[in-house]
Short mmCIF file of C-alpha atoms in Angstrom, two decimals:
data_model
loop_
_atom_site.label_atom_id
_atom_site.label_comp_id
_atom_site.label_asym_id
_atom_site.label_seq_id
_atom_site.Cartn_x
_atom_site.Cartn_y
_atom_site.Cartn_z
CA MET A 30 -12.78 -9.65 74.41
CA GLU A 31 -11.85 -7.37 71.71
CA LYS A 32 -11.88 -8.31 67.97
CA VAL A 33 -11.19 -6.67 64.58
CA LEU A 34 -14.67 -6.71 62.73
CA THR A 35 -16.33 -4.99 59.91
CA GLY A 36 -19.52 -3.12 60.70
CA THR A 37 -21.50 -5.99 58.95
CA GLU A 38 -19.62 -8.62 60.97
CA THR A 39 -20.31 -6.73 64.20
CA ALA A 40 -23.98 -6.62 63.48
CA ALA A 41 -23.97 -10.25 62.93
CA GLN A 42 -22.06 -10.74 66.14
CA ALA A 43 -24.46 -8.59 68.03
CA ALA A 44 -27.40 -10.75 66.94
CA VAL A 45 -25.57 -13.79 68.05
CA LEU A 46 -25.01 -12.08 71.52
CA ALA A 47 -28.87 -11.34 71.55
CA ARG A 48 -29.60 -14.93 71.27
CA VAL A 49 -31.94 -14.30 68.18
CA ASP A 50 -34.42 -17.09 67.39
CA VAL A 51 -35.55 -16.41 63.95
CA VAL A 52 -33.34 -14.72 60.96
CA PRO A 53 -35.50 -14.10 57.73
CA ALA A 54 -32.61 -13.08 55.26
CA TYR A 55 -32.66 -11.71 51.89
CA PRO A 56 -29.31 -10.22 50.65
CA ILE A 57 -28.63 -6.96 49.34
CA THR A 58 -25.38 -4.98 48.88
CA PRO A 59 -23.86 -3.51 51.22
CA GLN A 60 -25.70 -5.70 53.96
CA THR A 61 -25.07 -9.26 52.52
CA VAL A 62 -22.36 -10.09 54.74
CA ILE A 63 -24.66 -9.64 57.74
CA VAL A 64 -27.00 -12.57 56.85
CA GLU A 65 -24.18 -14.42 54.95
CA THR A 66 -22.42 -14.49 58.45
CA LEU A 67 -25.37 -15.46 60.40
CA ALA A 68 -26.15 -18.35 57.90
CA GLU A 69 -22.59 -19.53 58.70
CA MET A 70 -23.03 -19.30 62.35
CA ILE A 71 -26.23 -21.15 62.46
CA GLY A 72 -24.89 -23.80 60.15
CA ARG A 73 -22.05 -24.37 62.60
CA GLY A 74 -24.02 -24.29 65.52
CA ASP A 75 -22.84 -21.05 67.11
CA LEU A 76 -26.38 -19.72 67.25
CA ASP A 77 -29.44 -21.79 67.80
CA ALA A 78 -31.78 -20.15 65.40
CA THR A 79 -34.15 -20.70 62.40
CA TYR A 80 -32.66 -19.16 59.31
CA LEU A 81 -35.42 -18.45 56.62
CA ASN A 82 -34.44 -17.89 52.85
CA VAL A 83 -36.98 -15.73 51.62
CA GLU A 84 -37.83 -14.44 48.14
CA SER A 85 -37.88 -10.61 48.93
CA GLU A 86 -37.23 -8.00 51.61
CA HIS A 87 -40.92 -7.68 51.81
CA SER A 88 -41.32 -11.48 52.74
CA ALA A 89 -38.38 -10.78 55.22
CA MET A 90 -40.15 -8.33 57.20
CA ALA A 91 -43.37 -10.25 56.92
CA SER A 92 -41.69 -13.33 58.34
CA CYS A 93 -40.21 -11.18 61.26
CA ILE A 94 -43.82 -10.04 61.92
CA GLY A 95 -45.10 -13.63 62.07
CA ALA A 96 -42.24 -14.78 64.34
CA ALA A 97 -42.42 -11.83 66.61
CA ALA A 98 -46.13 -12.56 66.92
CA ALA A 99 -45.61 -15.94 68.11
CA GLY A 100 -43.34 -14.55 70.87
CA VAL A 101 -39.73 -15.09 69.70
CA ARG A 102 -36.85 -12.77 69.24
CA THR A 103 -36.16 -11.91 65.63
CA PHE A 104 -33.52 -10.29 63.38
CA THR A 105 -33.16 -9.13 59.96
CA ALA A 106 -31.14 -6.58 57.75
CA THR A 107 -31.70 -4.74 54.57
CA SER A 108 -30.47 -1.55 52.70
CA SER A 109 -31.62 0.75 50.02
CA GLN A 110 -34.17 -0.68 47.46
CA GLY A 111 -34.77 -3.43 49.83
CA LEU A 112 -35.80 -1.13 52.61
CA ALA A 113 -38.11 0.73 50.18
CA LEU A 114 -39.86 -2.74 49.10
CA MET A 115 -40.43 -3.39 52.89
CA HIS A 116 -42.43 -0.05 53.19
CA GLU A 117 -45.91 -1.71 53.38
CA VAL A 118 -44.83 -4.11 56.15
CA LEU A 119 -42.89 -1.60 58.10
CA HIS A 120 -46.16 -0.06 58.86
CA TYR A 121 -47.61 -3.55 59.80
CA ALA A 122 -44.53 -4.20 62.29
CA ALA A 123 -44.89 -0.79 64.05
CA ASN A 124 -48.75 -0.64 64.23
CA GLY A 125 -48.75 -4.33 65.31
CA ARG A 126 -46.43 -3.45 68.21
CA MET A 127 -43.84 -6.15 67.09
CA PRO A 128 -40.41 -5.77 68.95
CA ILE A 129 -38.37 -6.46 65.92
CA VAL A 130 -34.69 -5.30 65.44
CA MET A 131 -33.40 -4.65 62.10
CA VAL A 132 -30.15 -3.37 60.76
CA ASN A 133 -30.31 -1.08 57.61
CA ALA A 134 -27.13 -0.18 55.84
CA ASN A 135 -27.81 3.35 54.52
CA ARG A 136 -27.20 3.34 50.65
CA SER A 137 -28.38 5.54 47.87
CA LEU A 138 -31.65 4.96 46.23
CA ALA A 139 -31.76 4.29 42.46
CA PRO A 140 -31.97 5.69 39.80
CA PRO A 141 -29.10 6.33 39.10
CA TRP A 142 -27.80 3.00 40.61
CA ASN A 143 -25.31 3.70 43.42
CA LEU A 144 -24.04 1.24 46.06
CA TYR A 145 -22.54 3.88 48.49
CA CYS A 146 -23.65 5.90 51.40
CA ASP A 147 -26.80 7.99 51.46
CA GLN A 148 -29.38 8.18 54.39
CA SER A 149 -32.42 8.79 52.34
CA ASP A 150 -33.49 5.07 52.38
CA SER A 151 -34.24 5.23 56.18
CA LEU A 152 -35.02 8.86 56.63
CA ALA A 153 -37.93 8.20 54.02
CA GLN A 154 -39.22 5.76 56.52
CA ARG A 155 -39.49 8.13 59.36
CA ASP A 156 -43.30 8.07 59.40
CA THR A 157 -43.69 4.24 59.58
CA GLY A 158 -43.54 4.35 63.51
CA TRP A 159 -40.06 2.68 63.78
CA ILE A 160 -37.55 3.87 66.32
CA GLN A 161 -34.51 4.89 64.41
CA TYR A 162 -30.91 5.15 65.45
CA TYR A 163 -27.68 6.07 63.58
CA CYS A 164 -24.55 4.71 64.37
CA GLU A 165 -21.06 6.46 64.52
CA ASP A 166 -18.63 3.46 64.54
CA CYS A 167 -18.74 -0.29 64.75
CA GLN A 168 -18.62 -0.40 68.45
CA ASP A 169 -21.75 1.71 68.39
CA VAL A 170 -23.35 -0.74 65.86
CA LEU A 171 -22.81 -3.75 68.43
CA ASP A 172 -23.86 -1.61 71.46
CA SER A 173 -26.93 -0.17 69.95
CA ILE A 174 -28.42 -3.25 68.77
CA ILE A 175 -28.12 -4.81 72.33
CA VAL A 176 -29.78 -1.63 73.56
CA ALA A 177 -32.43 -1.82 70.73
CA TYR A 178 -33.60 -5.45 72.00
CA LYS A 179 -34.10 -4.21 75.58
CA VAL A 180 -36.17 -1.17 74.20
CA ALA A 181 -37.84 -2.84 71.61
CA GLU A 182 -39.22 -5.51 74.05
CA GLU A 183 -40.00 -3.16 76.73
CA VAL A 184 -42.04 -0.84 74.68
CA SER A 185 -43.39 -3.16 72.10
CA LEU A 186 -41.97 -1.34 69.04
CA PRO A 187 -39.63 -2.25 66.33
CA VAL A 188 -36.12 -0.56 66.23
CA MET A 189 -34.22 0.16 62.95
CA ILE A 190 -30.48 0.46 63.48
CA ASN A 191 -28.67 2.44 60.66
CA LEU A 192 -25.03 2.22 59.56
CA ASP A 193 -23.46 4.10 56.70
CA ALA A 194 -22.84 1.95 53.82
CA PHE A 195 -19.06 1.11 53.41
CA TYR A 196 -17.89 3.72 56.02
CA LEU A 197 -19.13 1.28 58.53
CA THR A 198 -20.29 -1.85 56.68
CA HIS A 199 -16.98 -2.60 55.14
CA THR A 200 -14.67 -0.87 57.47
CA SER A 201 -12.58 -2.96 60.15
CA GLU A 202 -12.35 -1.57 63.67
CA ALA A 203 -11.53 -3.01 67.07
CA VAL A 204 -14.71 -3.94 68.75
CA GLU A 205 -15.13 -4.79 72.36
CA LEU A 206 -17.41 -7.76 72.71
CA PRO A 207 -19.29 -8.34 75.83
CA GLU A 208 -19.49 -11.70 77.66
CA GLN A 209 -22.54 -13.69 76.67
CA GLU A 210 -23.68 -14.04 80.28
CA ALA A 211 -23.67 -10.35 80.80
CA VAL A 212 -25.71 -9.67 77.68
CA ASP A 213 -28.25 -12.49 78.61
CA ALA A 214 -28.75 -10.70 82.07
CA PHE A 215 -29.21 -7.32 80.32
CA ILE A 216 -31.74 -8.59 77.73
CA PRO A 217 -33.59 -11.72 79.16
CA LYS A 218 -35.80 -13.27 77.04
CA ASN A 219 -39.47 -12.39 78.33
CA LEU A 220 -41.36 -11.80 75.01
CA LYS A 221 -45.16 -12.04 75.09
CA ALA A 222 -46.79 -14.11 72.34
CA VAL A 223 -49.70 -12.40 70.55
CA LEU A 224 -50.73 -15.62 68.62
CA ASN A 225 -51.61 -18.44 71.12
CA PRO A 226 -53.65 -21.24 69.82
CA GLU A 227 -54.79 -21.76 73.56
CA HIS A 228 -56.42 -18.25 73.36
CA PRO A 229 -57.12 -17.50 69.92
CA VAL A 230 -57.41 -13.67 68.85
CA THR A 231 -58.05 -11.66 65.83
CA PHE A 232 -54.93 -9.82 64.73
CA GLY A 233 -54.88 -6.86 62.38
CA ASN A 234 -58.61 -6.82 61.87
CA VAL A 235 -60.78 -4.00 60.34
CA CYS A 236 -61.12 -0.96 62.78
CA GLY A 237 -63.91 1.54 62.49
CA ALA A 238 -63.48 5.30 62.53
CA ASP A 239 -64.66 5.61 66.01
CA LEU A 240 -61.66 3.51 67.20
CA TYR A 241 -59.09 4.53 64.75
CA THR A 242 -58.30 8.00 65.99
CA PRO A 243 -57.76 6.99 69.55
CA PHE A 244 -55.50 4.15 68.18
CA ARG A 245 -53.33 6.36 66.26
CA TYR A 246 -52.93 8.69 69.25
CA ALA A 247 -52.04 6.02 71.48
CA ARG A 248 -49.39 4.85 69.00
CA HIS A 249 -47.84 8.35 68.69
CA HIS A 250 -47.91 8.72 72.54
CA ASP A 251 -46.24 5.34 73.01
CA THR A 252 -43.65 6.16 70.47
CA MET A 253 -42.88 9.51 72.06
CA ALA A 254 -42.39 7.79 75.52
CA ALA A 255 -39.85 5.36 73.97
CA LEU A 256 -37.32 8.35 74.14
CA ASP A 257 -37.25 7.92 77.90
CA ALA A 258 -37.12 4.09 77.60
CA TRP A 259 -34.14 4.49 75.06
CA GLN A 260 -32.34 6.74 77.43
CA LYS A 261 -32.80 4.57 80.65
CA ALA A 262 -31.71 1.44 78.54
CA SER A 263 -28.49 3.37 77.61
CA ASP A 264 -27.77 4.38 81.15
CA ALA A 265 -28.18 0.87 82.04
CA TYR A 266 -25.99 -0.27 79.56
CA LYS A 267 -23.38 2.12 80.54
CA ALA A 268 -23.50 0.93 83.95
CA GLY A 269 -23.06 -2.57 82.89
CA PHE A 270 -20.51 -2.32 80.06
CA GLY A 271 -19.10 1.06 80.38
CA ARG A 272 -20.47 2.58 77.08
CA ALA A 273 -23.66 4.38 76.03
CA CYS A 274 -25.94 4.92 73.25
CA PRO A 275 -27.46 8.36 73.87
CA ALA A 276 -30.03 10.07 71.82
CA LEU A 277 -27.35 12.71 70.85
CA GLN A 278 -23.72 13.68 71.72
CA THR A 279 -22.32 17.21 71.76
CA TYR A 280 -18.85 18.42 71.21
CA ARG A 281 -17.59 21.87 72.27
CA THR A 282 -21.20 23.30 72.30
CA GLY A 283 -20.94 25.00 75.54
CA ASP A 284 -20.20 28.59 74.24
CA ALA A 285 -20.67 27.94 70.48
CA ASP A 286 -22.64 30.48 68.65
CA THR A 287 -22.52 27.99 65.62
CA VAL A 288 -23.40 24.28 65.74
CA LEU A 289 -22.67 21.81 63.22
CA VAL A 290 -25.10 18.80 63.19
CA VAL A 291 -24.79 15.21 61.44
CA ALA A 292 -26.33 11.73 61.88
CA GLY A 293 -24.14 8.78 61.29
CA SER A 294 -20.31 8.02 60.67
CA ALA A 295 -19.32 11.46 59.62
CA ALA A 296 -19.53 12.71 63.28
CA GLY A 297 -15.86 12.49 63.73
CA ALA A 298 -15.32 14.72 60.48
CA LEU A 299 -17.39 17.32 62.08
CA ARG A 300 -15.33 17.26 65.21
CA LEU A 301 -12.31 17.83 63.12
CA ALA A 302 -13.81 20.66 61.41
CA VAL A 303 -14.78 22.30 64.74
CA ASP A 304 -11.38 21.93 65.79
CA GLN A 305 -9.90 23.61 62.95
CA LEU A 306 -12.62 26.40 62.86
CA ARG A 307 -11.78 26.92 66.84
CA ASP A 308 -8.24 27.24 66.01
CA GLU A 309 -9.22 29.99 63.67
CA GLY A 310 -11.08 31.82 66.29
CA HIS A 311 -14.50 30.78 65.36
CA ALA A 312 -16.99 29.69 68.40
CA VAL A 313 -18.08 26.58 66.47
CA GLY A 314 -19.41 23.34 68.10
CA ALA A 315 -20.90 19.98 66.89
CA MET A 316 -23.74 17.70 67.64
CA ARG A 317 -24.18 14.00 66.48
CA LEU A 318 -28.02 13.17 66.22
CA ALA A 319 -28.12 9.43 66.90
CA LEU A 320 -31.84 8.77 67.74
CA PHE A 321 -34.08 10.21 64.98
CA ARG A 322 -37.31 8.62 66.11
CA PRO A 323 -38.61 9.51 68.50
CA PHE A 324 -37.37 12.79 67.74
CA PRO A 325 -35.37 14.23 70.76
CA ALA A 326 -36.48 17.82 70.40
CA ASP A 327 -36.18 19.10 73.95
CA LEU A 328 -32.49 17.60 74.15
CA ILE A 329 -31.69 19.40 70.68
CA ALA A 330 -32.97 22.64 72.11
CA GLN A 331 -30.77 22.34 75.13
CA ALA A 332 -27.72 21.40 73.07
CA PHE A 333 -28.38 24.72 71.05
CA ALA A 334 -28.54 26.92 74.04
CA SER A 335 -25.82 29.35 73.18
CA ALA A 336 -26.24 29.01 69.24
CA LYS A 337 -27.16 31.63 66.83
CA ARG A 338 -26.99 29.45 63.81
CA VAL A 339 -27.04 25.79 62.99
CA VAL A 340 -25.59 24.06 60.10
CA VAL A 341 -27.02 20.63 59.22
CA VAL A 342 -24.63 18.32 57.15
CA GLU A 343 -27.26 16.25 55.20
CA ARG A 344 -26.82 12.96 53.78
CA GLY A 345 -30.55 12.68 52.83
CA VAL A 346 -32.57 14.88 50.64
CA SER A 347 -36.56 15.38 50.30
CA ASN A 348 -36.82 16.38 46.85
CA GLY A 349 -38.98 19.52 46.58
CA MET A 350 -38.30 20.47 50.29
CA GLY A 351 -34.70 20.00 51.00
CA GLY A 352 -32.64 18.67 53.88
CA ILE A 353 -34.67 15.90 55.84
CA VAL A 354 -32.84 16.33 59.28
CA GLY A 355 -32.51 20.07 58.95
CA GLN A 356 -36.39 20.41 58.41
CA GLU A 357 -37.04 17.96 61.21
CA ILE A 358 -34.90 20.06 63.50
CA LYS A 359 -36.74 23.22 62.36
CA ALA A 360 -40.03 21.82 63.15
CA GLY A 361 -38.85 20.40 66.51
CA LEU A 362 -37.63 23.76 67.73
CA PHE A 363 -40.67 25.73 66.36
CA GLY A 364 -41.85 27.71 69.46
CA ARG A 365 -38.61 26.85 71.15
CA ARG A 366 -35.83 28.63 69.40
CA ASP A 367 -37.49 30.57 66.51
CA ASP A 368 -34.42 32.84 66.71
CA LEU A 369 -31.88 30.32 65.12
CA GLU A 370 -30.57 30.64 61.61
CA LEU A 371 -30.64 27.21 60.23
CA TRP A 372 -28.83 26.00 57.16
CA SER A 373 -28.82 22.50 55.38
CA LEU A 374 -25.45 21.69 53.93
CA PHE A 375 -25.69 18.82 51.61
CA ALA A 376 -22.42 16.59 51.58
CA GLY A 377 -21.60 12.81 51.38
CA LEU A 378 -24.36 11.76 48.96
CA GLY A 379 -23.84 8.70 47.05
CA GLY A 380 -20.56 8.03 49.02
CA LYS A 381 -18.73 11.15 48.65
CA ASP A 382 -16.35 11.64 51.37
CA ILE A 383 -17.33 14.30 54.02
CA VAL A 384 -13.82 16.08 54.34
CA PRO A 385 -13.37 18.20 57.37
CA GLU A 386 -11.47 20.78 55.45
CA GLU A 387 -14.11 21.29 52.80
CA ILE A 388 -16.76 21.46 55.79
CA ALA A 389 -14.90 24.19 57.59
CA ALA A 390 -14.47 26.12 54.37
CA GLN A 391 -18.27 25.97 53.65
CA VAL A 392 -18.98 26.92 57.27
CA LYS A 393 -16.67 30.09 56.98
CA GLN A 394 -18.43 31.28 53.81
CA ILE A 395 -21.82 30.94 55.75
CA LEU A 396 -20.10 32.88 58.67
CA ALA A 397 -19.02 35.64 56.33
CA GLY A 398 -22.35 35.96 54.86
CA GLU A 399 -21.24 34.90 51.42
CA LYS A 400 -24.06 32.23 51.05
CA THR A 401 -27.47 33.90 51.18
CA ASN A 402 -29.15 31.61 48.66
CA GLU A 403 -29.01 27.96 47.60
CA THR A 404 -25.60 27.35 45.95
CA SER A 405 -23.62 24.39 44.59
CA ASN A 406 -19.98 23.70 44.45
CA GLY A 407 -19.44 21.13 41.75
CA ASN A 408 -20.88 17.91 42.32
CA SER A 409 -19.72 17.47 46.12
CA ILE A 410 -21.54 19.96 48.35
CA TRP A 411 -24.58 22.31 48.05
CA THR A 412 -25.77 24.70 50.77
CA GLY A 413 -29.15 26.20 51.51
CA LEU A 414 -30.68 28.51 54.07
CA LEU A 415 -33.91 27.02 55.62
CA ALA A 416 -36.13 30.08 55.41
#
């Protein structure tokens, strides 16, 4: 069945299809419609779930942890300052191996206050141990949430599904909704309860130095192994529903000497920029990075097989270092492709539109050697070479 839905409505519908049991909710723009829609659906009886009105995002995640530990399927949503407030308990969820799925609407962090798109909120949480996926469109929102439950409950790790504020949260698109029976078969409920009054255990106790290092190693190893679990779940979803949620997607990269990279909804704009540059004789391709944690370094190296330079369109800034995604790619390729010239092109911060013609113009300046240092063009784009 096909419906026209916004990204927030799509996320709520995906939670309903996943038959979530507990929804701890605290509203924050622009994700508010997600928890409002779920409240309405639970109130009407469309979803048999417990809706928890909590006093903060910190409490929302703490409630998810408690519910997941009791062996039930949980869901919540947040954005920006709300995600930042959750920071402490994000570590608890990941290190406690809780299979929670959360949607984050990527919004700028204050000050100054800005309600629009910026991915720094979720990128800043990259070391909390959560699997992170970045959506391209509303269909991807629905599909990735369903895939996320399959992965989270298989590897016992939480998953954060990210969608760009307003570009996806408030944009209406045609979304194909799968049949409930098919989703039930794809993600049957077989969660294991950590907390069981019949077999009491201590959860989150103090750990000595002799055990802590092996514990951290096992956590890292298991998170890296989740890359294979995600790919298998994506392949299974494609086999059953005709669509996939791969770790990355490439466009015209086979012979490209320059590859443009982005995470999120601007992937289409990059493909249009690539077409324009190709028409002008430049061997340019594009890559959409969807799975940010675990980081798919091997797949990225394969995508850059013919490339001499990479231009990362950044929607997140690490102050004092530069582009977050670009630095991650550089680190991931260390020892694999040390010959690549790598640029960060900052665009779309605070909701500024990423325009294909502007991206193409910036890339042509890079190709012409006109940008050898960090430069800024007004308040919309600045470019820096990652030395």
